mmCIF file of C-alpha atoms in Angstrom:
data_model
loop_
_atom_site.group_PDB
_atom_site.id
_atom_site.type_symbol
_atom_site.label_atom_id
_atom_site.label_comp_id
_atom_site.label_asym_id
_atom_site.label_seq_id
_atom_site.Cartn_x
_atom_site.Cartn_y
_atom_site.Cartn_z
ATOM 1 C CA MET A 1464 118.505 215.564 -20.292
ATOM 2 C CA LEU A 1465 115.315 216.309 -18.450
ATOM 3 C CA THR A 1466 111.951 215.230 -19.582
ATOM 4 C CA ALA A 1467 108.754 216.543 -19.032
ATOM 5 C CA GLN A 1468 106.116 214.308 -17.957
ATOM 6 C CA GLN A 1469 102.892 214.718 -19.960
ATOM 7 C CA PRO A 1470 99.797 215.036 -17.687
ATOM 8 C CA LYS A 1471 97.451 212.205 -17.566
ATOM 9 C CA PRO A 1472 94.253 212.903 -18.993
ATOM 10 C CA SER A 1473 91.170 212.631 -16.595
ATOM 11 C CA ASN A 1474 87.903 211.097 -17.313
ATOM 12 C CA ARG A 1475 86.168 214.387 -16.908
ATOM 13 C CA VAL A 1476 88.409 216.356 -19.600
ATOM 14 C CA ARG A 1477 88.337 215.394 -23.210
ATOM 15 C CA PRO A 1478 90.109 217.418 -26.014
ATOM 16 C CA SER A 1479 88.186 218.590 -28.646
ATOM 17 C CA LYS A 1480 89.212 218.047 -32.404
ATOM 18 C CA SER A 1481 87.187 220.621 -33.769
ATOM 19 C CA SER A 1482 88.015 223.834 -31.631
ATOM 20 C CA GLY A 1483 91.088 222.660 -29.811
ATOM 21 C CA SER A 1484 89.477 223.967 -26.108
ATOM 22 C CA ARG A 1485 88.690 221.369 -23.719
ATOM 23 C CA VAL A 1486 85.121 220.492 -22.835
ATOM 24 C CA THR A 1487 84.228 218.850 -19.535
ATOM 25 C CA SER A 1488 81.386 216.348 -19.237
ATOM 26 C CA GLN A 1489 79.633 215.175 -16.000
ATOM 27 C CA PRO A 1490 77.491 212.314 -15.757
ATOM 28 C CA LEU A 1491 73.969 212.974 -15.798
ATOM 29 C CA PRO A 1492 71.637 213.160 -12.664
ATOM 30 C CA PRO A 1493 69.919 209.920 -11.672
ATOM 31 C CA GLN A 1494 66.451 211.662 -12.503
ATOM 32 C CA TRP A 1495 67.535 212.465 -15.833
ATOM 33 C CA ARG A 1496 68.630 209.231 -16.822
ATOM 34 C CA ASN A 1497 66.352 206.948 -18.774
ATOM 35 C CA LYS A 1498 66.620 203.664 -17.089
ATOM 36 C CA ASN A 1499 63.965 202.249 -19.348
ATOM 37 C CA GLN A 1500 64.803 203.145 -23.094
ATOM 38 C CA LYS A 1501 62.780 200.291 -24.328
ATOM 39 C CA LYS A 1502 59.368 201.599 -22.796
ATOM 40 C CA SER A 1503 56.905 202.187 -25.875
ATOM 41 C CA ILE A 1504 54.412 205.042 -26.144
ATOM 42 C CA PRO A 1505 50.882 204.312 -24.526
ATOM 43 C CA LEU A 1506 48.470 203.530 -26.986
ATOM 44 C CA LEU A 1507 45.900 206.289 -26.028
ATOM 45 C CA ILE A 1508 49.026 208.637 -26.472
ATOM 46 C CA ARG A 1509 49.547 207.167 -30.359
ATOM 47 C CA VAL A 1510 46.076 207.343 -31.027
ATOM 48 C CA LEU A 1511 46.037 211.139 -30.008
ATOM 49 C CA LEU A 1512 49.086 211.810 -32.221
ATOM 50 C CA LEU A 1513 47.317 209.950 -35.567
ATOM 51 C CA VAL A 1514 43.744 212.238 -34.701
ATOM 52 C CA GLN A 1515 46.011 215.390 -34.599
ATOM 53 C CA ARG A 1516 47.722 214.585 -37.804
ATOM 54 C CA THR A 1517 44.846 213.561 -39.414
ATOM 55 C CA SER A 1518 42.863 216.443 -38.105
ATOM 56 C CA ALA A 1519 45.594 218.845 -39.461
ATOM 57 C CA LEU A 1520 45.582 217.291 -42.945
ATOM 58 C CA VAL A 1521 41.696 217.719 -43.111
ATOM 59 C CA ALA A 1522 41.858 221.272 -41.951
ATOM 60 C CA LEU A 1523 44.437 221.788 -44.534
ATOM 61 C CA GLY A 1524 42.167 220.399 -47.002
ATOM 62 C CA ALA A 1525 39.254 222.081 -46.192
ATOM 63 C CA ILE A 1526 41.356 225.332 -46.236
ATOM 64 C CA ALA A 1527 42.566 224.597 -49.403
ATOM 65 C CA LEU A 1528 38.487 223.519 -50.873
ATOM 66 C CA SER A 1529 37.251 226.892 -49.518
ATOM 67 C CA LEU A 1530 39.756 228.475 -51.515
ATOM 68 C CA VAL A 1531 38.949 226.887 -54.691
ATOM 69 C CA MET A 1532 35.231 227.194 -54.092
ATOM 70 C CA TYR A 1533 35.618 230.968 -53.423
ATOM 71 C CA GLY A 1534 37.606 231.251 -56.774
ATOM 72 C CA LEU A 1535 34.860 229.181 -58.452
ATOM 73 C CA GLN A 1536 32.190 231.536 -57.249
ATOM 74 C CA PHE A 1537 34.050 234.724 -58.077
ATOM 75 C CA ARG A 1538 34.314 233.383 -61.749
ATOM 76 C CA ASN A 1539 31.033 232.432 -62.063
ATOM 77 C CA GLN A 1540 29.855 235.898 -61.121
ATOM 78 C CA GLN A 1541 31.778 237.350 -63.452
ATOM 79 C CA ALA A 1542 30.476 235.411 -65.978
ATOM 80 C CA TRP A 1543 26.881 235.677 -64.913
ATOM 81 C CA ASN A 1544 27.425 239.478 -65.008
ATOM 82 C CA GLN A 1545 28.894 239.111 -68.401
ATOM 83 C CA GLU A 1546 25.907 237.477 -69.542
ATOM 84 C CA TYR A 1547 23.365 239.354 -67.768
ATOM 85 C CA GLU A 1548 24.871 242.609 -70.161
ATOM 86 C CA GLU A 1549 24.638 240.941 -73.172
ATOM 87 C CA LEU A 1550 20.744 239.885 -72.292
ATOM 88 C CA GLN A 1551 20.225 243.307 -71.315
ATOM 89 C CA ARG A 1552 21.468 244.431 -74.912
ATOM 90 C CA LEU A 1553 19.640 241.838 -76.736
ATOM 91 C CA GLN A 1554 16.480 243.038 -75.128
ATOM 92 C CA ARG A 1555 17.096 246.708 -75.875
ATOM 93 C CA TYR A 1556 17.955 245.599 -79.717
ATOM 94 C CA GLU A 1557 14.202 243.570 -79.606
ATOM 95 C CA ARG A 1558 12.664 246.802 -78.609
ATOM 96 C CA SER A 1559 13.962 248.672 -81.258
ATOM 97 C CA VAL A 1560 13.066 246.080 -84.017
ATOM 98 C CA THR A 1561 9.598 245.657 -82.595
ATOM 99 C CA GLY A 1562 9.386 249.257 -82.876
ATOM 100 C CA ILE A 1563 10.536 249.670 -86.265
ATOM 101 C CA ASN A 1564 8.438 246.789 -87.086
ATOM 102 C CA GLU A 1565 4.994 248.464 -85.842
ATOM 103 C CA ALA A 1566 6.271 251.800 -87.467
ATOM 104 C CA LEU A 1567 6.456 249.887 -90.876
ATOM 105 C CA LYS A 1568 2.709 247.984 -90.568
ATOM 106 C CA GLU A 1569 1.287 251.250 -89.611
ATOM 107 C CA HIS A 1570 3.017 252.976 -92.921
ATOM 108 C CA ILE A 1571 1.873 249.933 -94.919
ATOM 109 C CA ALA A 1572 -1.678 250.464 -93.245
ATOM 110 C CA THR A 1573 -1.910 254.051 -94.311
ATOM 111 C CA SER A 1574 -0.516 254.017 -97.597
ATOM 112 C CA GLY A 1575 -2.623 250.758 -98.320
ATOM 113 C CA SER A 1576 -5.865 252.921 -97.542
ATOM 114 C CA THR A 1577 -5.245 255.751 -99.646
ATOM 115 C CA GLU A 1578 -3.363 254.573 -102.505
ATOM 116 C CA ASN A 1579 -5.087 250.998 -103.446
ATOM 117 C CA GLN A 1580 -8.578 250.703 -102.430
ATOM 118 C CA GLU A 1581 -8.744 247.413 -104.502
ATOM 119 C CA TRP A 1582 -7.300 244.992 -101.971
ATOM 120 C CA VAL A 1583 -8.768 241.407 -102.569
ATOM 121 C CA ALA A 1584 -8.777 239.072 -99.756
ATOM 122 C CA LEU A 1585 -7.371 235.534 -99.915
ATOM 123 C CA THR A 1586 -9.346 232.796 -100.096
ATOM 124 C CA PRO A 1587 -8.738 229.048 -101.424
ATOM 125 C CA GLU A 1588 -10.348 230.065 -104.885
ATOM 126 C CA ARG A 1589 -8.068 232.801 -105.649
ATOM 127 C CA ASN A 1590 -4.735 230.795 -104.790
ATOM 128 C CA ILE A 1591 -2.233 230.476 -107.592
ATOM 129 C CA TYR A 1592 -0.911 227.011 -107.701
ATOM 130 C CA LEU A 1593 2.340 226.087 -109.432
ATOM 131 C CA GLU A 1594 3.818 222.999 -111.098
ATOM 132 C CA PRO A 1595 6.852 221.610 -109.829
ATOM 133 C CA ALA A 1596 9.591 222.348 -112.078
ATOM 134 C CA PRO A 1597 11.086 219.231 -114.352
ATOM 135 C CA VAL A 1598 14.083 217.279 -112.921
ATOM 136 C CA ALA A 1599 16.976 217.435 -115.149
ATOM 137 C CA GLU A 1600 18.540 213.842 -115.320
ATOM 138 C CA THR A 1601 22.115 213.668 -113.972
ATOM 139 C CA GLU A 1602 24.855 211.069 -114.109
ATOM 140 C CA VAL A 1603 24.854 208.280 -111.639
ATOM 141 C CA THR A 1604 27.750 208.723 -109.775
ATOM 142 C CA PRO A 1605 28.973 206.137 -107.095
ATOM 143 C CA GLN A 1606 27.680 208.681 -104.251
ATOM 144 C CA THR A 1607 23.981 208.307 -105.969
ATOM 145 C CA LYS A 1608 23.679 204.564 -107.154
ATOM 146 C CA GLY A 1609 22.578 203.791 -103.486
ATOM 147 C CA ASP A 1610 19.674 206.184 -104.017
ATOM 148 C CA GLU A 1611 18.504 204.502 -106.898
ATOM 149 C CA ASN A 1612 16.039 202.914 -104.954
ATOM 150 C CA LEU A 1613 14.403 205.838 -103.475
ATOM 151 C CA ILE A 1614 11.478 207.291 -105.903
ATOM 152 C CA PRO A 1615 9.958 210.586 -104.217
ATOM 153 C CA PRO A 1616 6.413 210.261 -103.334
ATOM 154 C CA GLN A 1617 3.508 211.172 -105.803
ATOM 155 C CA ILE A 1618 1.655 214.262 -104.709
ATOM 156 C CA ASP A 1619 -1.932 214.144 -106.057
ATOM 157 C CA ARG A 1620 -2.634 217.774 -105.115
ATOM 158 C CA PRO A 1621 -1.376 220.694 -106.438
ATOM 159 C CA ILE A 1622 1.673 222.809 -104.452
ATOM 160 C CA SER A 1623 0.693 226.001 -103.708
ATOM 161 C CA TYR A 1624 2.211 228.555 -102.027
#
Protein backbone atom coordinates (compact mmCIF):
# COMPACT_ATOMS: atom_id res chain seq x y z
CA MET A 1 0.00 0.00 0.00
CA LEU A 2 0.88 3.42 -0.69
CA THR A 3 1.14 5.78 2.14
CA ALA A 4 0.96 9.46 1.68
CA GLN A 5 3.61 11.48 3.32
CA GLN A 6 2.43 14.26 5.49
CA PRO A 7 3.93 17.60 4.69
CA LYS A 8 6.27 18.97 7.28
CA PRO A 9 4.98 22.09 8.96
CA SER A 10 7.14 25.09 8.30
CA ASN A 11 8.14 27.70 10.82
CA ARG A 12 5.99 30.33 9.13
CA VAL A 13 2.70 28.46 9.01
CA ARG A 14 0.83 27.60 12.18
CA PRO A 15 -2.56 26.01 12.25
CA SER A 16 -5.15 28.07 14.04
CA LYS A 17 -7.16 26.12 16.55
CA SER A 18 -10.16 28.47 16.59
CA SER A 19 -10.99 28.99 12.93
CA GLY A 20 -9.20 26.21 11.21
CA SER A 21 -7.48 28.59 8.82
CA ARG A 22 -3.78 29.09 8.58
CA VAL A 23 -2.16 32.30 9.73
CA THR A 24 1.27 33.23 8.56
CA SER A 25 3.55 34.93 11.02
CA GLN A 26 6.71 36.69 10.10
CA PRO A 27 9.37 38.03 12.39
CA LEU A 28 9.18 41.74 13.27
CA PRO A 29 11.48 44.12 11.45
CA PRO A 30 14.48 45.24 13.48
CA GLN A 31 13.24 48.82 13.95
CA TRP A 32 10.03 47.51 15.59
CA ARG A 33 11.73 45.17 17.96
CA ASN A 34 12.01 46.39 21.51
CA LYS A 35 15.60 45.76 22.36
CA ASN A 36 15.46 47.28 25.83
CA GLN A 37 12.17 46.23 27.42
CA LYS A 38 13.38 47.11 30.90
CA LYS A 39 13.90 50.76 30.00
CA SER A 40 11.78 52.89 32.38
CA ILE A 41 9.76 55.99 31.59
CA PRO A 42 11.68 59.22 32.21
CA LEU A 43 10.91 61.13 35.40
CA LEU A 44 9.65 64.21 33.56
CA ILE A 45 7.12 62.12 31.62
CA ARG A 46 5.91 60.48 34.85
CA VAL A 47 5.52 63.88 36.50
CA LEU A 48 3.59 65.19 33.50
CA LEU A 49 1.29 62.14 33.55
CA LEU A 50 0.65 62.68 37.27
CA VAL A 51 -0.13 66.37 36.63
CA GLN A 52 -2.51 65.37 33.83
CA ARG A 53 -4.41 62.90 36.03
CA THR A 54 -4.54 65.36 38.92
CA SER A 55 -5.75 68.22 36.77
CA ALA A 56 -8.45 65.99 35.26
CA LEU A 57 -9.69 65.10 38.73
CA VAL A 58 -9.60 68.75 39.80
CA ALA A 59 -11.54 69.75 36.68
CA LEU A 60 -14.22 67.12 37.35
CA GLY A 61 -14.44 68.27 40.98
CA ALA A 62 -14.80 71.90 39.89
CA ILE A 63 -17.57 70.98 37.47
CA ALA A 64 -19.42 69.03 40.17
CA LEU A 65 -18.99 71.87 42.66
CA SER A 66 -20.25 74.44 40.18
CA LEU A 67 -23.36 72.33 39.50
CA VAL A 68 -24.04 72.04 43.23
CA MET A 69 -23.58 75.78 43.73
CA TYR A 70 -25.92 76.52 40.82
CA GLY A 71 -28.56 74.24 42.32
CA LEU A 72 -28.24 75.91 45.72
CA GLN A 73 -28.47 79.36 44.17
CA PHE A 74 -31.61 78.36 42.27
CA ARG A 75 -33.17 76.94 45.46
CA ASN A 76 -32.26 80.03 47.50
CA GLN A 77 -33.77 82.29 44.84
CA GLN A 78 -37.05 80.37 44.95
CA ALA A 79 -37.14 80.52 48.77
CA TRP A 80 -36.39 84.24 48.69
CA ASN A 81 -39.23 84.83 46.21
CA GLN A 82 -41.68 82.95 48.43
CA GLU A 83 -40.61 84.89 51.53
CA TYR A 84 -40.83 88.19 49.64
CA GLU A 85 -44.39 87.40 48.56
CA GLU A 86 -45.23 86.62 52.21
CA LEU A 87 -43.69 89.95 53.26
CA GLN A 88 -45.78 91.82 50.70
CA ARG A 89 -48.93 90.04 51.89
CA LEU A 90 -48.18 90.96 55.51
CA GLN A 91 -47.51 94.59 54.56
CA ARG A 92 -50.87 94.78 52.77
CA TYR A 93 -52.54 93.28 55.86
CA GLU A 94 -50.74 95.78 58.11
CA ARG A 95 -51.93 98.69 55.96
CA SER A 96 -55.52 97.46 56.12
CA VAL A 97 -55.34 96.98 59.91
CA THR A 98 -53.84 100.46 60.31
CA GLY A 99 -56.67 101.93 58.23
CA ILE A 100 -59.31 100.11 60.29
CA ASN A 101 -57.62 101.23 63.53
CA GLU A 102 -57.61 104.86 62.40
CA ALA A 103 -61.26 104.63 61.36
CA LEU A 104 -62.16 103.25 64.80
CA LYS A 105 -60.24 106.06 66.50
CA GLU A 106 -62.09 108.59 64.39
CA HIS A 107 -65.42 106.95 65.25
CA ILE A 108 -64.64 106.95 68.97
CA ALA A 109 -63.52 110.58 68.84
CA THR A 110 -66.67 111.73 67.03
CA SER A 111 -69.04 109.65 69.19
CA GLY A 112 -67.33 110.77 72.40
CA SER A 113 -67.53 114.45 71.57
CA THR A 114 -71.27 114.38 70.77
CA GLU A 115 -72.75 111.87 73.23
CA ASN A 116 -70.75 112.19 76.42
CA GLN A 117 -69.37 115.61 77.28
CA GLU A 118 -68.35 114.72 80.84
CA TRP A 119 -65.11 112.83 80.19
CA VAL A 120 -62.68 113.02 83.12
CA ALA A 121 -58.93 113.07 82.65
CA LEU A 122 -56.92 110.34 84.39
CA THR A 123 -54.87 111.49 87.36
CA PRO A 124 -53.21 109.55 90.19
CA GLU A 125 -55.86 110.77 92.65
CA ARG A 126 -58.64 109.24 90.57
CA ASN A 127 -56.98 105.81 90.14
CA ILE A 128 -58.83 102.78 91.45
CA TYR A 129 -56.67 100.50 93.54
CA LEU A 130 -57.56 96.86 94.05
CA GLU A 131 -56.50 94.60 96.87
CA PRO A 132 -55.10 91.22 95.81
CA ALA A 133 -57.51 88.30 96.10
CA PRO A 134 -56.87 85.91 98.98
CA VAL A 135 -54.95 82.81 98.00
CA ALA A 136 -56.68 79.53 98.71
CA GLU A 137 -54.59 77.04 100.63
CA THR A 138 -53.87 73.84 98.68
CA GLU A 139 -52.55 70.51 99.78
CA VAL A 140 -48.81 70.08 99.68
CA THR A 141 -47.78 67.79 96.83
CA PRO A 142 -44.32 66.33 96.26
CA GLN A 143 -43.76 68.90 93.53
CA THR A 144 -44.50 71.88 95.77
CA LYS A 145 -42.55 70.68 98.86
CA GLY A 146 -39.41 72.30 97.49
CA ASP A 147 -41.31 75.58 97.04
CA GLU A 148 -42.10 76.00 100.79
CA ASN A 149 -39.06 78.23 101.30
CA LEU A 150 -40.22 80.65 98.63
CA ILE A 151 -42.24 83.46 100.21
CA PRO A 152 -43.73 86.10 97.95
CA PRO A 153 -42.32 89.59 98.58
CA GLN A 154 -44.47 91.95 100.63
CA ILE A 155 -45.69 94.91 98.62
CA ASP A 156 -46.19 98.13 100.62
CA ARG A 157 -48.04 99.95 97.88
CA PRO A 158 -51.43 99.13 96.43
CA ILE A 159 -51.75 97.39 93.08
CA SER A 160 -53.34 99.61 90.47
CA TYR A 161 -54.54 99.04 86.98
